[in-house]
Coordinates of C-alpha atoms (C1' of nucleotides) in Angstrom, one line a residue:
Chain A
M1 CA -57.9 -13.5 -94.6
K2 CA -58.9 -16.8 -93.5
S3 CA -62.4 -17.8 -94.3
A4 CA -65.0 -16.7 -91.9
A5 CA -66.0 -20.5 -91.0
S6 CA -62.5 -21.2 -89.7
N7 CA -62.2 -18.0 -88.1
S8 CA -65.5 -18.6 -86.2
A9 CA -64.3 -21.8 -85.1
H10 CA -61.0 -20.1 -83.9
L11 CA -62.7 -17.5 -82.2
T12 CA -65.0 -19.7 -80.5
R13 CA -62.5 -22.3 -79.3
N14 CA -61.6 -21.0 -75.8
A15 CA -64.9 -19.4 -75.2
A16 CA -67.6 -19.5 -72.8
E17 CA -70.5 -19.4 -74.7
E18 CA -71.8 -18.1 -77.9
M19 CA -75.2 -16.8 -78.3
P20 CA -77.5 -17.3 -80.0
A21 CA -75.6 -20.4 -81.1
G22 CA -74.1 -20.1 -84.7
E23 CA -74.7 -16.2 -84.5
L24 CA -71.0 -15.5 -84.6
K25 CA -70.5 -17.2 -88.0
R26 CA -73.7 -15.7 -89.3
K27 CA -72.1 -12.2 -88.7
L28 CA -68.6 -13.4 -90.0
L29 CA -70.2 -14.7 -93.3
L30 CA -72.4 -11.6 -93.6
A31 CA -69.2 -9.4 -93.2
E32 CA -67.4 -11.6 -95.8
S33 CA -70.0 -11.2 -98.3
E34 CA -70.7 -7.3 -97.5
N35 CA -66.6 -6.8 -97.6
R36 CA -66.7 -5.1 -94.5
A37 CA -65.3 -5.6 -91.0
L38 CA -67.6 -6.2 -88.0
R39 CA -67.9 -3.9 -85.2
V40 CA -66.8 -5.6 -81.8
K41 CA -67.7 -4.0 -78.6
L42 CA -66.4 -3.9 -75.2
G43 CA -67.3 -1.5 -72.5
L44 CA -64.6 -0.9 -70.1
D45 CA -64.9 0.6 -66.4
P46 CA -63.0 3.7 -66.5
T47 CA -62.5 3.6 -62.3
A48 CA -59.7 0.5 -62.7
P49 CA -57.1 1.8 -64.7
D50 CA -54.6 -1.0 -64.1
I51 CA -55.0 -3.7 -66.6
H52 CA -54.5 -7.5 -65.1
L53 CA -54.3 -10.7 -66.7
G54 CA -57.9 -11.2 -65.8
H55 CA -58.7 -8.4 -68.4
T56 CA -56.5 -9.6 -70.8
V57 CA -58.5 -12.8 -71.4
V58 CA -61.2 -10.5 -73.5
L59 CA -58.6 -8.0 -74.6
Q60 CA -56.7 -11.1 -76.2
K61 CA -60.2 -12.1 -77.7
L62 CA -60.4 -8.7 -79.2
R63 CA -56.8 -9.0 -80.5
E64 CA -57.8 -12.0 -82.5
F65 CA -60.9 -10.5 -84.0
Q66 CA -58.5 -7.6 -84.8
D67 CA -56.1 -9.9 -86.7
A68 CA -59.2 -11.4 -88.4
G69 CA -59.8 -8.2 -90.0
H70 CA -62.5 -6.6 -87.7
K71 CA -62.8 -3.6 -85.7
V72 CA -62.9 -3.2 -82.1
V73 CA -64.7 -0.3 -80.3
L74 CA -63.6 0.0 -76.8
I75 CA -66.4 2.2 -74.9
V76 CA -65.3 4.1 -72.0
G77 CA -68.1 4.1 -69.4
D78 CA -67.6 8.1 -68.6
Q79 CA -71.3 8.6 -67.9
T80 CA -71.9 5.7 -65.7
A81 CA -68.8 6.3 -63.8
R82 CA -69.8 9.7 -63.1
V83 CA -73.0 8.3 -61.2
G84 CA -71.1 5.7 -59.1
D85 CA -72.2 2.2 -59.3
P86 CA -73.9 1.1 -56.0
S87 CA -73.5 -2.3 -57.0
G88 CA -73.1 -5.1 -54.2
R89 CA -73.2 -3.4 -50.6
S90 CA -74.0 -0.3 -49.6
E91 CA -71.0 1.0 -50.2
T92 CA -71.4 3.8 -52.9
R93 CA -68.4 4.3 -55.1
P94 CA -66.8 7.7 -55.1
V95 CA -67.9 9.7 -58.0
L96 CA -65.1 10.1 -60.0
T97 CA -64.6 13.7 -61.8
G98 CA -64.2 14.2 -65.5
A99 CA -60.2 14.6 -65.2
E100 CA -59.9 11.6 -63.1
I101 CA -62.0 9.4 -65.9
L102 CA -60.2 10.8 -68.7
A103 CA -56.9 9.8 -67.0
N104 CA -58.0 6.7 -66.2
A105 CA -59.2 6.3 -69.8
Q106 CA -55.8 7.5 -71.1
T107 CA -53.9 4.8 -68.6
Y108 CA -56.2 1.9 -69.8
E109 CA -55.6 2.9 -73.3
A110 CA -52.0 2.8 -73.0
Q111 CA -52.0 -0.6 -71.2
A112 CA -54.6 -2.0 -73.7
A113 CA -52.2 -1.0 -76.5
L114 CA -49.7 -3.9 -75.2
I115 CA -52.3 -6.2 -76.4
L116 CA -54.4 -4.4 -78.9
D117 CA -53.6 -3.3 -82.5
Q118 CA -53.9 0.5 -82.5
D119 CA -54.6 1.0 -86.0
P120 CA -57.4 3.4 -86.5
A121 CA -58.9 0.9 -89.1
R122 CA -59.1 -1.8 -86.6
Y123 CA -59.6 0.5 -83.2
E124 CA -62.2 3.0 -82.3
L125 CA -62.1 4.6 -78.7
R126 CA -65.4 6.3 -77.6
F127 CA -66.9 7.8 -74.6
N128 CA -70.7 6.4 -73.5
S129 CA -71.4 10.3 -72.3
E130 CA -71.5 11.0 -76.0
W131 CA -75.1 9.4 -76.1
L132 CA -76.1 8.9 -72.7
D133 CA -75.8 12.4 -71.6
M134 CA -79.2 12.5 -73.0
S135 CA -82.9 14.3 -72.4
M136 CA -85.4 12.8 -70.1
D137 CA -87.6 12.1 -73.3
D138 CA -84.8 10.0 -74.6
L139 CA -84.3 8.3 -71.3
L140 CA -87.7 7.5 -71.2
G141 CA -87.7 6.1 -74.4
L142 CA -84.7 3.9 -73.5
V143 CA -86.5 2.8 -70.4
R144 CA -89.9 1.9 -72.0
T145 CA -87.6 -1.0 -73.8
T146 CA -87.3 -3.0 -70.8
T147 CA -89.5 -4.5 -67.7
V148 CA -88.8 -5.0 -64.4
A149 CA -89.3 -8.7 -64.5
Q150 CA -87.1 -8.8 -67.6
L151 CA -84.2 -7.1 -65.3
L152 CA -85.1 -9.8 -62.5
E153 CA -84.5 -12.6 -64.5
R154 CA -80.7 -11.9 -63.8
E155 CA -79.4 -14.3 -60.8
D156 CA -77.9 -11.9 -58.8
F157 CA -80.9 -9.2 -59.0
A158 CA -83.0 -12.3 -58.6
N159 CA -81.2 -13.5 -55.5
R160 CA -81.1 -10.4 -53.8
Y161 CA -84.7 -9.2 -54.1
K162 CA -85.9 -13.0 -52.8
S163 CA -83.5 -12.2 -49.8
G164 CA -84.8 -8.6 -49.2
E165 CA -81.3 -7.1 -49.9
P166 CA -81.5 -3.9 -51.7
I167 CA -81.3 -3.1 -54.9
S168 CA -81.0 0.4 -56.5
I169 CA -82.7 2.1 -59.5
L170 CA -79.3 2.9 -60.7
E171 CA -78.1 -0.6 -60.7
L172 CA -81.0 -1.8 -62.8
L173 CA -80.5 1.2 -64.9
Y174 CA -76.8 0.0 -66.1
P175 CA -77.9 -2.6 -68.0
L176 CA -80.2 -0.3 -69.8
M177 CA -77.2 2.0 -70.3
Q178 CA -74.8 -0.8 -71.2
G179 CA -77.4 -2.0 -73.8
Y180 CA -77.9 1.3 -75.2
D181 CA -74.2 1.6 -75.9
S182 CA -74.5 -1.3 -78.4
V183 CA -77.2 0.5 -80.2
A184 CA -75.2 3.7 -80.0
V185 CA -72.0 2.1 -81.7
Q186 CA -73.9 -0.4 -84.1
S187 CA -72.2 -3.1 -82.7
D188 CA -72.2 -6.7 -84.6
V189 CA -70.6 -8.6 -81.8
E190 CA -70.0 -7.9 -77.9
L191 CA -67.5 -9.7 -76.1
G192 CA -67.4 -9.9 -72.0
G193 CA -66.8 -12.1 -69.4
T194 CA -69.4 -14.7 -68.3
D195 CA -70.6 -12.5 -65.5
Q196 CA -71.7 -9.9 -68.4
T197 CA -74.1 -12.4 -70.2
F198 CA -77.1 -11.0 -68.9
N199 CA -76.2 -7.6 -69.9
I200 CA -74.8 -8.1 -73.1
L201 CA -77.8 -10.4 -74.0
L202 CA -80.2 -7.5 -72.9
G203 CA -78.5 -5.4 -75.4
R204 CA -79.7 -7.6 -78.2
D205 CA -83.4 -7.0 -76.9
I206 CA -82.9 -3.0 -76.9
Q207 CA -81.0 -3.2 -80.3
R208 CA -84.1 -4.9 -81.5
H209 CA -86.4 -1.9 -80.2
Y210 CA -84.6 0.6 -81.8
G211 CA -84.8 -1.3 -84.7
V212 CA -81.0 -2.0 -85.5
P213 CA -79.3 -5.6 -86.2
E214 CA -78.5 -7.2 -83.0
Q215 CA -75.4 -8.1 -81.7
A216 CA -73.9 -11.4 -81.4
V217 CA -72.7 -12.5 -77.9
L218 CA -69.3 -14.0 -76.9
T219 CA -68.5 -14.7 -73.3
M220 CA -65.3 -15.9 -72.0
P221 CA -64.5 -17.6 -68.7
I222 CA -63.7 -16.0 -65.8
L223 CA -59.9 -16.1 -65.1
P224 CA -59.3 -17.1 -61.4
G225 CA -56.8 -15.2 -59.5
I226 CA -53.3 -16.4 -58.2
D227 CA -55.4 -17.9 -55.4
G228 CA -56.9 -20.3 -57.9
V229 CA -60.3 -19.6 -56.3
D230 CA -62.0 -16.1 -57.0
K231 CA -62.0 -14.0 -60.1
M232 CA -58.9 -12.0 -60.4
S233 CA -59.2 -8.7 -59.2
K234 CA -57.5 -5.7 -57.4
T235 CA -59.7 -5.6 -54.7
K236 CA -59.0 -9.6 -53.6
G237 CA -55.2 -8.7 -54.2
N238 CA -55.1 -12.0 -56.3
E239 CA -54.2 -10.5 -59.4
I240 CA -51.1 -9.6 -61.6
A241 CA -50.7 -6.4 -63.2
I242 CA -49.8 -6.6 -67.1
T243 CA -47.4 -3.6 -66.0
A244 CA -45.9 -5.5 -63.1
A245 CA -42.3 -5.9 -63.1
P246 CA -40.7 -9.1 -64.9
D247 CA -39.6 -10.6 -61.3
E248 CA -42.8 -10.3 -59.6
M249 CA -44.8 -11.3 -62.8
F250 CA -42.8 -14.4 -62.8
G251 CA -43.0 -15.2 -59.1
R252 CA -46.5 -14.4 -58.7
T253 CA -47.6 -16.8 -61.5
M254 CA -45.5 -19.6 -59.6
R255 CA -47.8 -19.5 -56.5
L256 CA -50.8 -20.3 -58.6
P257 CA -52.2 -23.5 -57.5
D258 CA -51.8 -26.6 -59.9
E259 CA -55.2 -26.9 -60.1
A260 CA -55.9 -23.5 -61.8
M261 CA -53.0 -24.1 -64.1
E262 CA -54.9 -25.7 -67.2
S263 CA -57.4 -22.8 -66.9
W264 CA -54.4 -20.2 -67.1
F265 CA -53.0 -21.7 -70.0
H266 CA -56.3 -22.3 -71.8
L267 CA -57.8 -18.6 -71.2
L268 CA -54.5 -16.8 -71.6
A269 CA -53.9 -18.6 -74.7
V270 CA -50.3 -19.8 -73.9
A271 CA -49.3 -23.1 -75.6
A272 CA -49.5 -25.8 -73.0
P273 CA -46.6 -28.1 -72.5
P274 CA -46.4 -32.0 -73.5
Q275 CA -48.7 -34.2 -71.4
G276 CA -46.7 -35.3 -68.5
T277 CA -44.5 -32.3 -67.6
A278 CA -43.7 -32.0 -64.1
P279 CA -46.3 -29.4 -62.9
R280 CA -43.3 -27.2 -61.6
E281 CA -42.1 -27.4 -65.1
A282 CA -44.9 -26.6 -66.7
K283 CA -45.8 -23.7 -64.2
A284 CA -42.4 -22.1 -65.0
S285 CA -43.3 -22.3 -68.8
L286 CA -46.3 -20.6 -68.2
A287 CA -44.7 -17.7 -66.2
K288 CA -42.1 -17.5 -68.6
A289 CA -44.4 -17.3 -71.5
L290 CA -46.6 -14.5 -69.8
V291 CA -43.5 -12.1 -68.7
E292 CA -42.3 -12.9 -72.5
R293 CA -45.6 -11.6 -73.6
F294 CA -45.7 -8.5 -71.5
H295 CA -41.9 -7.8 -71.4
G296 CA -40.1 -9.9 -74.0
E297 CA -37.9 -12.9 -74.3
E298 CA -34.7 -11.4 -72.6
A299 CA -36.6 -9.9 -69.6
A300 CA -38.3 -13.5 -69.7
S301 CA -35.4 -15.6 -69.0
A302 CA -33.8 -13.0 -67.0
A303 CA -37.0 -13.3 -64.7
E304 CA -36.6 -17.2 -64.5
A305 CA -32.8 -16.9 -63.7
Q306 CA -33.5 -14.6 -61.1
F307 CA -36.5 -16.5 -59.6
N308 CA -34.2 -20.0 -59.3
S309 CA -31.6 -18.4 -57.9
Q310 CA -33.5 -16.5 -55.1
F311 CA -36.2 -19.1 -54.5
V312 CA -34.7 -22.5 -55.5
A313 CA -31.0 -21.8 -54.6
H314 CA -31.9 -19.0 -52.1
E315 CA -29.2 -16.8 -52.9
V316 CA -29.8 -13.1 -52.4
P317 CA -30.6 -11.2 -55.7
D318 CA -28.3 -8.9 -57.0
D319 CA -30.3 -5.9 -57.4
V320 CA -30.9 -5.2 -54.0
E321 CA -32.2 -1.8 -53.3
L322 CA -29.7 0.3 -51.1
F323 CA -31.2 1.8 -47.9
S324 CA -29.3 4.7 -45.8
I325 CA -29.5 4.7 -42.2
A326 CA -28.4 7.8 -40.3
A327 CA -26.6 6.9 -37.1
D328 CA -24.9 9.0 -34.2
G329 CA -23.9 6.4 -31.9
E330 CA -22.2 2.8 -31.9
Q331 CA -25.6 1.2 -32.1
V332 CA -29.0 1.4 -33.7
H333 CA -32.2 0.5 -32.8
L334 CA -33.4 -2.5 -34.8
P335 CA -37.1 -2.0 -34.8
S336 CA -37.0 1.7 -35.9
V337 CA -34.5 1.2 -38.7
L338 CA -36.5 -2.0 -40.0
A339 CA -39.6 0.1 -40.2
E340 CA -38.2 2.8 -41.6
A341 CA -36.6 0.6 -44.5
F342 CA -39.3 -1.7 -45.2
G343 CA -42.3 0.5 -44.9
I344 CA -43.9 -1.3 -41.8
S345 CA -44.5 -0.3 -38.3
R346 CA -42.1 -0.8 -35.5
S347 CA -44.7 -3.0 -33.7
E348 CA -44.4 -5.0 -36.8
A349 CA -41.0 -5.0 -36.8
R350 CA -40.7 -6.1 -33.4
R351 CA -42.9 -9.1 -34.3
L352 CA -41.0 -10.2 -37.4
L353 CA -37.8 -10.0 -35.1
E354 CA -39.7 -12.2 -32.3
Q355 CA -40.6 -14.7 -35.2
G356 CA -37.3 -15.2 -36.5
G357 CA -37.9 -13.5 -39.9
V358 CA -35.2 -11.2 -39.9
K359 CA -31.6 -11.8 -41.3
V360 CA -28.8 -9.8 -41.7
D361 CA -26.4 -11.2 -44.5
G362 CA -28.3 -14.5 -44.1
A363 CA -27.7 -15.2 -40.4
Q364 CA -31.1 -14.9 -38.4
I365 CA -31.3 -12.4 -36.1
A366 CA -32.3 -13.4 -32.4
P367 CA -35.4 -12.0 -31.2
E368 CA -33.9 -10.3 -27.8
A369 CA -31.3 -8.4 -30.1
L370 CA -33.3 -5.0 -30.5
D371 CA -30.1 -3.0 -30.7
I372 CA -27.4 -3.9 -33.0
S373 CA -24.0 -2.4 -33.8
C374 CA -23.7 -0.2 -36.6
E375 CA -21.0 -2.0 -37.7
A376 CA -22.6 -5.4 -38.2
L377 CA -25.1 -3.3 -40.7
E378 CA -22.8 -1.3 -42.7
G379 CA -22.9 -2.8 -46.0
A380 CA -25.2 -5.6 -45.0
I381 CA -28.0 -7.5 -46.8
V382 CA -30.9 -7.4 -44.6
Q383 CA -34.0 -9.5 -45.6
I384 CA -37.2 -9.7 -43.6
G385 CA -39.7 -12.6 -44.8
R386 CA -38.9 -14.8 -47.5
R387 CA -38.8 -11.8 -50.4
R388 CA -38.1 -8.5 -49.0
F389 CA -34.5 -7.4 -49.1
K390 CA -32.7 -4.1 -48.4
K391 CA -28.9 -3.2 -48.2
F392 CA -28.4 -1.2 -45.4
K393 CA -25.5 1.8 -45.6
I394 CA -24.6 3.7 -42.4
V395 CA -24.4 7.4 -43.0
R396 CA -22.9 9.5 -40.2
Chain B
rG1 C1' -97.2 8.1 -42.7
rG2 C1' -96.7 3.9 -39.3
rG3 C1' -93.6 0.2 -36.9
rG4 C1' -89.3 -2.9 -36.3
rG5 C1' -84.1 -3.6 -37.2
rG6 C1' -79.0 -2.2 -37.3
rA7 C1' -74.0 0.7 -37.8
rU8 C1' -67.7 -3.6 -33.8
rG9 C1' -60.7 -4.3 -36.0
rU10 C1' -58.9 -5.7 -43.3
rC11 C1' -63.3 -8.2 -44.2
rC12 C1' -67.4 -11.7 -42.0
rG13 C1' -69.1 -11.7 -37.3
rA14 C1' -69.8 -12.5 -31.3
rG15 C1' -70.1 -9.8 -27.4
rU16 C1' -75.8 -6.1 -24.1
rG17 C1' -72.1 -2.6 -17.4
rG18 C1' -66.0 -5.2 -14.9
rU19 C1' -60.7 -10.8 -15.8
rU20 C1' -62.4 -7.2 -23.4
rA21 C1' -57.0 -4.7 -27.4
rA22 C1' -62.7 -7.2 -27.6
rA23 C1' -64.7 -14.7 -29.0
rG24 C1' -64.8 -17.5 -34.0
rG25 C1' -63.8 -17.4 -38.9
rA26 C1' -61.6 -15.3 -43.5
rG27 C1' -57.6 -12.9 -45.4
rA28 C1' -52.7 -11.5 -44.4
rC29 C1' -47.9 -12.1 -42.3
rG30 C1' -43.8 -14.7 -39.8
rG31 C1' -41.7 -20.1 -39.0
rG32 C1' -41.6 -25.3 -40.3
rC33 C1' -42.6 -28.6 -44.5
rU34 C1' -42.2 -27.6 -50.0
rG35 C1' -42.2 -27.0 -56.1
rU36 C1' -42.5 -19.2 -53.3
rA37 C1' -48.3 -24.9 -55.3
rA38 C1' -51.8 -27.4 -52.5
rA39 C1' -52.3 -29.8 -47.8
rC40 C1' -50.6 -29.8 -43.0
rC41 C1' -48.4 -28.1 -38.0
rC42 C1' -47.0 -23.6 -35.0
rG43 C1' -47.2 -18.4 -34.0
rU44 C1' -48.7 -13.6 -35.2
rU45 C1' -52.1 -9.9 -36.8
rG46 C1' -53.7 -1.1 -33.4
rG47 C1' -49.8 2.1 -32.2
rC48 C1' -45.8 3.4 -29.1
rU49 C1' -40.1 5.6 -25.7
rC50 C1' -43.4 -2.3 -24.9
rU51 C1' -43.1 -6.7 -18.1
rG52 C1' -45.8 -0.8 -19.1
rC53 C1' -48.5 3.5 -21.9
rC54 C1' -51.9 5.4 -25.5
rU55 C1' -55.7 4.9 -29.1
rA56 C1' -60.0 2.0 -30.6
rC57 C1' -66.5 -0.8 -31.1
rG58 C1' -71.0 5.3 -36.4
rC59 C1' -70.9 10.9 -34.5
rA60 C1' -71.4 14.4 -30.2
rG61 C1' -72.5 14.5 -25.1
rG62 C1' -74.2 12.4 -20.5
rU63 C1' -74.8 8.5 -16.3
rU64 C1' -71.2 5.4 -13.8
rC65 C1' -65.5 3.8 -9.2
rG66 C1' -65.9 1.7 -14.3
rA67 C1' -69.5 1.5 -20.9
rA68 C1' -68.8 -1.7 -27.0
rU69 C1' -72.4 -2.7 -23.7
rC70 C1' -77.1 2.3 -20.0
rC71 C1' -79.3 7.6 -21.2
rU72 C1' -79.9 11.7 -24.9
rG73 C1' -79.3 14.0 -29.6
rC74 C1' -77.0 13.7 -34.6
rU75 C1' -75.8 11.0 -39.0
rC76 C1' -76.2 6.9 -42.2
rC77 C1' -78.0 2.2 -43.7
rC78 C1' -82.0 -2.1 -44.2
rC79 C1' -86.6 -4.4 -43.6
rC80 C1' -92.1 -4.7 -43.0
rC81 C1' -96.8 -2.4 -43.4
rA82 C1' -100.0 1.6 -45.7

RNA sequence: GGGGGGAUGUCCGAGUGGUUAAAGGAGACGGGCUGUAAACCCGUUGGCUCUGCCUACGCAGGUUCGAAUCCUGCUCCCCCCA
């Protein structure tokens, strides 16, 4: 095991902020002297089971803690999910049932296993209903730790309060619950994105009120999505799921704007190519490294080859899905066939035709060609747009 | 308890009786350019048996030749005063 000092430097190298300054190092030294592992906490939202690259920034950091001999404590926020977080607008989230939460947690755990070490000595999974399903007496005890003024320090609360937007009591309660999690699991360190800074810091205050040692705080920068602008999230559609197929993962990474590349290399801990590498080459190496991380080296090479063939050389992919059309006449109605084959509406298919977005065996179909002979479609590769393909088969 | 404001297409947001499938923007999609980058240009963006028809502006009724626009009731949301 490396020394606590060098570990500290390694762990903070690509972090956004360490709070209080030097606290992590002190914790590491303390653990070393007591010959024990630090308990490193991460809370997760059981409503979003699909882990994407954005989540992996923190998970990867947790892994580094594990590799340094420490213990990760994942907390599934099942209690909070049962309430339904009304954050943001008035759209209250659907309240999840216990079964759904459990299923989501399992999915999350299975996916996290791709990154985290599941060795029980290095890993612990807890559900916060274990301690948050508390009595009114205990709740009042928790609530007593914090004032409204403290909560209004949080920027988004303050802004909303000032501009007269609603803030639900439930939302105000969230940071308290999250903080109590830290008390309950005796966390030494809590990790999170920079958007969690306030909540994690409040955790320290709450720990102090309960007379337990205060956690060190380590925040990671937020990974931008493939649009290079917004935080990566499923709702924005700018995410890359870690379960995404190799080709998709590679292709979506290639769509990343150049400006966002540096932060991706940095935050996803991918070794950057030498200075002066052409942007396209650099991006390809990033894409390849990511596919390799989640699917292995072989899949990464294959994805790269596939990408070059399809998008650089404009060749038809070789694993095009087969689609059977039932036909009883000599001709078929193209909009209806396209709609069925690609899961779009007929109107949309018509639009694609009108705009020259449909190709049969590489040849663009004229907009007025609404009916097409079965002969022309038999065994043909039909393409809509740049990346959707189907191989047609006529069934009589 | 009192007063006021609001609910429009994927999202934001115009529209206060007729030329409104509904301005504008964002996003998305298609085409061009290209490095499936950015930027830029053009086009599309409810559905269908598509020169037409159907469905749509919180829900349910009503007035009218005609309503997203007016009236009634209902649901939900927000703000202010106390």
